Coordinates of C-alpha atoms and ligand atoms in Angstrom, one line a residue:
M1 CA -52.2 -77.8 37.2
P2 CA -50.7 -77.0 33.8
I3 CA -52.1 -78.4 30.6
Y4 CA -50.0 -81.2 29.0
D5 CA -49.7 -81.5 25.3
N6 CA -50.0 -84.7 23.2
H7 CA -46.3 -85.4 23.9
N8 CA -46.8 -85.0 27.7
R9 CA -45.0 -81.7 27.9
P10 CA -46.6 -79.1 30.2
I11 CA -47.4 -75.8 28.5
T12 CA -46.5 -73.0 30.9
Y13 CA -44.9 -70.3 28.9
L14 CA -46.3 -67.8 26.3
R15 CA -44.1 -65.6 24.1
L16 CA -45.9 -62.5 22.9
A17 CA -44.6 -60.6 19.9
V18 CA -46.1 -57.1 20.5
T19 CA -45.0 -55.7 17.2
D20 CA -43.4 -56.7 13.9
R21 CA -41.7 -53.4 13.6
C22 CA -38.1 -52.7 14.5
N23 CA -35.5 -49.9 14.6
L24 CA -32.6 -52.2 13.6
R25 CA -32.2 -54.3 10.5
C26 CA -30.2 -57.3 11.7
F27 CA -29.3 -59.1 8.5
Y28 CA -30.2 -62.6 9.9
C29 CA -33.7 -61.3 10.7
M30 CA -34.7 -58.8 8.1
P31 CA -33.7 -57.7 4.6
E32 CA -32.0 -54.3 4.4
N33 CA -35.1 -52.5 3.4
G34 CA -37.1 -54.1 6.2
V35 CA -39.9 -56.5 5.8
Q36 CA -43.3 -55.4 4.6
Y37 CA -44.8 -54.2 7.9
L38 CA -48.3 -55.3 8.6
P39 CA -51.0 -52.5 8.5
K40 CA -51.8 -51.4 12.1
K41 CA -55.3 -52.9 12.0
E42 CA -53.8 -56.4 11.3
I43 CA -51.7 -56.2 14.5
L44 CA -53.4 -57.4 17.7
S45 CA -54.4 -54.5 20.0
F46 CA -53.1 -54.5 23.5
E47 CA -56.6 -55.2 24.7
E48 CA -56.8 -58.3 22.5
M49 CA -53.4 -59.5 23.8
E50 CA -54.5 -58.9 27.4
R51 CA -57.7 -60.9 26.7
L52 CA -55.6 -63.8 25.4
V53 CA -53.3 -63.7 28.5
R54 CA -56.3 -63.7 30.8
L55 CA -57.6 -66.8 28.9
V56 CA -54.4 -68.8 29.1
A57 CA -53.4 -67.9 32.7
P58 CA -56.0 -70.2 34.2
L59 CA -54.8 -73.0 31.9
G60 CA -51.4 -72.9 33.8
I61 CA -49.5 -70.5 31.6
H62 CA -47.7 -68.4 34.3
K63 CA -44.7 -67.1 32.4
L64 CA -44.7 -64.5 29.7
R65 CA -41.9 -63.1 27.4
I66 CA -42.5 -59.8 25.6
T67 CA -40.7 -59.7 22.3
G68 CA -41.2 -58.5 18.8
G69 CA -40.0 -56.8 16.5
E70 CA -38.6 -54.4 19.0
P71 CA -41.1 -54.1 21.9
F72 CA -40.1 -50.5 22.7
V73 CA -41.1 -49.2 19.2
R74 CA -44.7 -49.9 20.2
K75 CA -46.2 -46.9 22.0
E76 CA -47.7 -47.4 25.5
L77 CA -45.7 -50.6 26.1
M78 CA -45.1 -49.8 29.8
P79 CA -48.7 -49.4 30.8
F80 CA -49.5 -52.6 28.9
L81 CA -46.8 -54.4 30.9
A82 CA -48.3 -53.1 34.1
R83 CA -51.7 -54.5 33.1
L84 CA -50.1 -57.9 32.3
A85 CA -48.3 -57.9 35.6
A86 CA -51.6 -57.5 37.4
I87 CA -53.3 -60.6 35.8
P88 CA -53.9 -63.3 38.4
G89 CA -51.7 -66.4 37.6
I90 CA -49.0 -64.5 35.7
D91 CA -46.0 -64.6 38.0
A92 CA -43.1 -64.0 35.7
I93 CA -42.7 -61.5 32.9
H94 CA -39.5 -61.5 30.9
L95 CA -38.5 -59.2 28.0
T96 CA -36.3 -59.5 24.9
T97 CA -35.1 -56.2 23.5
N98 CA -32.4 -54.8 21.2
G99 CA -31.7 -52.2 23.8
V100 CA -31.8 -49.1 21.5
L101 CA -34.7 -47.4 23.3
T102 CA -34.7 -49.4 26.5
A103 CA -32.4 -47.6 28.9
P104 CA -34.8 -44.9 30.1
H105 CA -37.4 -47.5 30.9
V106 CA -35.1 -49.7 33.0
P107 CA -36.0 -48.2 36.4
A108 CA -39.7 -48.7 35.6
L109 CA -39.1 -52.3 34.5
K110 CA -37.4 -52.9 37.8
A111 CA -40.3 -51.4 39.7
L112 CA -42.8 -53.6 37.7
G113 CA -40.8 -56.7 38.8
I114 CA -39.7 -57.7 35.3
R115 CA -37.9 -61.0 36.1
S116 CA -35.1 -60.8 33.5
V117 CA -34.1 -59.1 30.3
N118 CA -32.5 -60.7 27.3
L119 CA -30.5 -58.0 25.5
S120 CA -29.5 -58.8 22.0
I121 CA -26.0 -57.7 21.2
D122 CA -24.0 -59.5 18.6
S123 CA -20.8 -57.5 18.7
L124 CA -18.9 -55.2 21.1
D125 CA -17.1 -53.6 18.1
E126 CA -18.9 -50.6 16.5
A127 CA -18.0 -51.5 12.9
R128 CA -19.1 -55.1 13.2
F129 CA -22.3 -54.1 15.1
F130 CA -23.1 -51.8 12.2
E131 CA -22.4 -54.4 9.7
I132 CA -24.8 -56.8 11.4
T133 CA -27.6 -54.5 12.4
R134 CA -27.2 -51.9 9.6
R135 CA -27.6 -49.2 12.3
N136 CA -25.1 -47.3 14.4
E137 CA -26.6 -47.9 17.8
L138 CA -24.1 -49.8 19.8
K139 CA -23.6 -47.0 22.3
R140 CA -27.3 -46.8 23.2
V141 CA -27.4 -50.6 23.6
L142 CA -24.4 -50.5 26.0
K143 CA -26.2 -47.8 28.0
T144 CA -29.1 -50.2 28.4
L145 CA -26.7 -52.9 29.6
D146 CA -25.2 -50.5 32.2
A147 CA -28.7 -49.5 33.3
L148 CA -29.8 -53.1 33.7
L149 CA -26.7 -54.0 35.7
E150 CA -27.1 -50.9 37.9
V151 CA -30.7 -51.9 39.0
Q152 CA -29.7 -55.6 39.1
I153 CA -32.3 -57.0 36.7
P154 CA -31.0 -60.4 35.8
T155 CA -29.6 -60.0 32.3
K156 CA -28.8 -62.4 29.5
L157 CA -26.9 -61.2 26.4
N158 CA -28.2 -62.9 23.2
V159 CA -25.4 -63.3 20.6
V160 CA -26.2 -65.0 17.3
V161 CA -23.0 -66.5 16.1
M162 CA -22.3 -65.9 12.4
A163 CA -19.4 -67.0 10.3
D164 CA -17.1 -64.2 9.2
K165 CA -19.4 -61.6 10.9
N166 CA -18.9 -61.9 14.6
D167 CA -17.0 -65.1 15.3
Q168 CA -14.2 -62.9 16.6
D169 CA -16.6 -61.6 19.2
I170 CA -17.1 -64.9 20.9
L171 CA -14.1 -64.7 23.2
P172 CA -14.6 -60.9 24.1
M173 CA -18.2 -61.8 25.0
V174 CA -17.1 -64.7 27.2
A175 CA -14.6 -62.3 28.8
L176 CA -17.5 -60.1 30.0
T177 CA -18.6 -62.9 32.3
K178 CA -15.4 -62.6 34.3
D179 CA -16.5 -59.5 36.3
L180 CA -20.1 -59.1 35.4
P181 CA -23.0 -61.2 36.7
L182 CA -24.3 -61.9 33.2
E183 CA -25.3 -64.9 31.2
V184 CA -23.9 -64.7 27.7
R185 CA -25.9 -66.9 25.4
F186 CA -24.6 -67.9 22.0
I187 CA -27.3 -68.8 19.6
E188 CA -27.1 -70.8 16.4
E189 CA -28.3 -68.8 13.4
M190 CA -31.7 -69.9 12.1
P191 CA -33.1 -69.5 8.6
F192 CA -35.6 -66.8 9.6
N193 CA -34.2 -63.9 7.7
G194 CA -37.2 -62.7 5.8
E195 CA -35.6 -63.5 2.5
G196 CA -35.9 -67.2 2.1
Q197 CA -32.1 -67.8 2.1
K198 CA -31.4 -71.2 3.6
Q199 CA -28.1 -72.2 4.9
A200 CA -26.8 -75.5 3.5
A201 CA -24.8 -76.2 6.6
L202 CA -24.3 -74.3 9.8
P203 CA -20.7 -73.2 10.2
W204 CA -21.0 -72.4 13.9
D205 CA -23.2 -75.1 15.5
Y206 CA -23.4 -75.4 19.2
Q207 CA -20.6 -78.0 19.4
R208 CA -18.2 -75.8 17.6
I209 CA -19.0 -72.8 19.7
I210 CA -18.4 -74.9 22.9
A211 CA -15.2 -76.3 21.5
H212 CA -13.9 -72.9 20.6
I213 CA -14.6 -71.5 24.1
R214 CA -13.1 -74.5 25.8
A215 CA -9.9 -74.2 23.7
H216 CA -9.4 -70.7 25.3
Y217 CA -10.9 -71.5 28.7
P218 CA -10.0 -75.0 29.6
S219 CA -11.9 -74.8 32.9
L220 CA -15.2 -74.5 31.0
Q221 CA -17.5 -77.0 32.6
K222 CA -21.1 -78.0 32.1
I223 CA -23.4 -77.0 34.8
A224 CA -27.0 -77.9 35.5
D225 CA -29.7 -76.4 33.2
E226 CA -32.9 -75.1 34.6
P227 CA -36.0 -77.2 33.7
F228 CA -37.3 -76.4 30.2
S229 CA -34.2 -74.4 29.4
T230 CA -33.3 -74.1 25.7
A231 CA -29.7 -73.4 26.5
Y232 CA -26.8 -75.6 27.6
H233 CA -25.1 -73.9 30.5
Y234 CA -21.4 -73.7 31.3
A235 CA -19.3 -72.0 34.0
I236 CA -15.7 -70.9 33.9
D237 CA -13.5 -70.9 37.0
G238 CA -13.2 -67.5 38.6
H239 CA -16.0 -66.0 36.4
Q240 CA -19.0 -64.4 38.0
G241 CA -21.3 -64.9 35.0
K242 CA -22.1 -68.0 33.0
I243 CA -22.3 -69.1 29.4
G244 CA -25.3 -70.5 27.6
V245 CA -25.4 -72.1 24.2
I246 CA -28.6 -72.4 22.3
A247 CA -28.9 -75.1 19.5
A248 CA -31.7 -73.2 17.8
F249 CA -30.9 -74.6 14.4
S250 CA -29.9 -78.1 15.6
R251 CA -33.1 -78.2 17.7
T252 CA -31.9 -80.3 20.6
F253 CA -34.4 -78.9 23.1
C254 CA -37.8 -79.8 21.6
G255 CA -38.3 -82.8 24.0
T256 CA -38.9 -80.4 26.9
C257 CA -40.6 -77.5 25.0
N258 CA -43.1 -75.8 27.3
R259 CA -43.7 -72.7 25.2
I260 CA -46.2 -71.4 22.7
R261 CA -46.0 -68.2 20.7
L262 CA -48.4 -65.5 19.6
T263 CA -47.2 -63.5 16.6
A264 CA -47.8 -59.8 16.3
Q265 CA -50.8 -60.5 14.0
G266 CA -52.4 -62.8 16.5
T267 CA -51.5 -66.2 15.1
L268 CA -50.8 -69.0 17.6
E269 CA -47.7 -71.0 16.9
T270 CA -47.2 -74.2 19.0
C271 CA -43.6 -74.6 17.5
L272 CA -41.1 -72.0 16.4
Y273 CA -40.9 -73.9 13.1
D274 CA -44.6 -74.2 12.3
E275 CA -46.5 -71.7 10.2
G276 CA -49.2 -70.9 12.7
V277 CA -51.9 -73.2 13.8
L278 CA -54.7 -70.8 14.9
N279 CA -55.7 -67.3 13.8
I280 CA -56.8 -66.0 17.2
R281 CA -57.2 -62.4 16.0
D282 CA -59.9 -63.3 13.4
W283 CA -61.8 -65.5 15.8
M284 CA -61.7 -62.7 18.4
R285 CA -62.8 -60.2 15.9
Q286 CA -65.6 -62.4 14.7
G287 CA -67.0 -62.5 18.2
A288 CA -65.8 -65.8 19.6
S289 CA -66.6 -66.2 23.3
D290 CA -64.0 -66.9 25.9
E291 CA -65.2 -70.5 26.2
Q292 CA -64.9 -71.0 22.4
L293 CA -61.4 -69.5 22.3
T294 CA -60.3 -71.7 25.3
E295 CA -61.6 -74.8 23.5
M296 CA -59.7 -73.9 20.3
L297 CA -56.5 -73.3 22.4
L298 CA -56.8 -76.6 24.1
K299 CA -57.3 -78.3 20.8
A300 CA -54.2 -76.7 19.4
F301 CA -52.2 -77.7 22.5
S302 CA -53.2 -81.3 22.1
N303 CA -52.0 -81.4 18.5
R304 CA -48.4 -80.1 18.8
P305 CA -45.6 -81.4 16.6
K306 CA -43.1 -83.6 18.3
D307 CA -40.2 -81.3 17.4
G308 CA -39.1 -78.6 15.0
F309 CA -38.3 -81.0 12.3
E310 CA -41.8 -82.5 12.2
A311 CA -43.2 -78.9 12.3
E312 CA -41.0 -77.9 9.4
A313 CA -41.9 -81.0 7.4
K314 CA -45.6 -80.2 7.9
R315 CA -45.3 -76.7 6.5
D316 CA -46.9 -76.0 3.2
L317 CA -44.3 -76.8 0.5
L318 CA -45.0 -73.4 -1.0
N319 CA -44.2 -71.8 2.4
P320 CA -40.8 -72.9 3.6
V321 CA -39.2 -71.4 6.6
H322 CA -38.3 -67.9 5.4
E323 CA -40.3 -65.4 7.3
S324 CA -38.6 -62.8 9.4
M325 CA -38.0 -63.5 13.1
S326 CA -39.4 -60.0 13.7
A327 CA -42.9 -61.3 13.3
I328 CA -42.4 -64.4 15.4
G329 CA -40.4 -63.0 18.2
G330 CA -37.5 -65.4 18.5
Ligands
SAM401 N1 -35.9 -57.0 18.7 C1 -35.7 -57.7 19.9 C2 -34.2 -58.2 19.9 O1 -33.6 -58.3 18.9 O2 -33.8 -58.6 21.0 C3 -36.6 -58.9 20.1 C4 -37.0 -59.7 18.9 S1 -35.7 -60.7 18.2 C5 -36.6 -61.4 16.8 C6 -35.5 -61.9 19.4 C7 -34.2 -62.7 19.3 O3 -34.2 -63.5 18.1 C8 -33.0 -61.8 19.2 O4 -32.1 -62.2 20.3 C9 -32.4 -62.2 17.9 O5 -31.0 -62.1 17.9 C10 -32.9 -63.5 17.6 N2 -32.9 -63.8 16.2 C11 -33.5 -63.1 15.2 N3 -33.3 -63.7 14.0 C12 -32.6 -64.8 14.2 C13 -32.1 -65.9 13.4 N4 -32.3 -65.9 12.1 N5 -31.4 -66.9 14.0 C14 -31.2 -66.9 15.3 N6 -31.7 -65.9 16.2 C15 -32.4 -64.9 15.6
SF4_402 FE1 -35.0 -56.1 15.1 FE2 -34.5 -57.9 16.9 FE3 -34.9 -58.6 14.3 FE4 -32.7 -57.3 15.0 S1 -33.3 -59.4 15.7 S2 -33.9 -56.8 13.2 S3 -33.4 -56.0 16.6 S4 -36.4 -57.7 15.6

């Protein structure tokens, strides 16, 4: 039986940011010079992360997503994934990656039974990819895509839609779904760019993205969303793949939110827009017992904000949403 929060939402899904470091510099996520990386000792060790997963699995958390930063810049990621996969109660491990270093690991990911991979790729055009990520790595990302398709790991492409940066990529991305069994997910840009720049309005919100696709693909039709999905799903006649649209800025999905997050430095977030509600790392390092940690986790679960707007409003006024997504994991 899962634990239900104070808004009667089951908590079944943990997103684990295994590092805050990254080999790209996506402008919507990090400033050009990168963010100030945390000293190594401030990052949770794999042993500490594994301990936390062993504590939450009996509480009904059975799904994990490994994210970051870029998970594959952390050494020894694969043995860590194997240890997580062996934890009783964990039945689905998913991964989000930028794909730069991922291709060589894809056969091992398949062998481990990784359920799906979200591959971030905001443009199929080399110049635009470079402009967005500030690195010339599109070829390696596409190699990862090929490798994932080859071993048939279910793959979703994450595309953050940004005015004047990649809006011309929306239709080519949709076109990929004609012959490939992919889900292409268009994500509203959120204000987590590590610089504190806040958009006044969002030029490409989910409604505009859907209208734009429908104008070119009139057969675009709404299909059922899986329970707890953050995306609205659509199909196009004759296309093998499907389309997802994530209203991450508009926050339309909070009512069914079943997820919690652990940042790379070991802070528990019960909402993407909160500023961290429990410093698990410090409690662990001060010698808290498993029972004490479980009690603290349960308390945090029973005190979740109703939605991302409430969480944002509760933030310290001196600490508006501005941190880099690389520490939170998306
Ligand atoms: N480095 C990996 C990657 O890029 O896939 C995993 C971490 S990244 C923070 C996870 C996801 O968050 C990516 O798909 C990325 O595009 C998305 N993301 C980062 N900053 C964002 C922002 N400001 N608004 C919307 N999505 C963002
Ligand atoms: Fe790195 Fe992912 Fe952030 Fe891009 S979105 S800078 S790949 S952590």
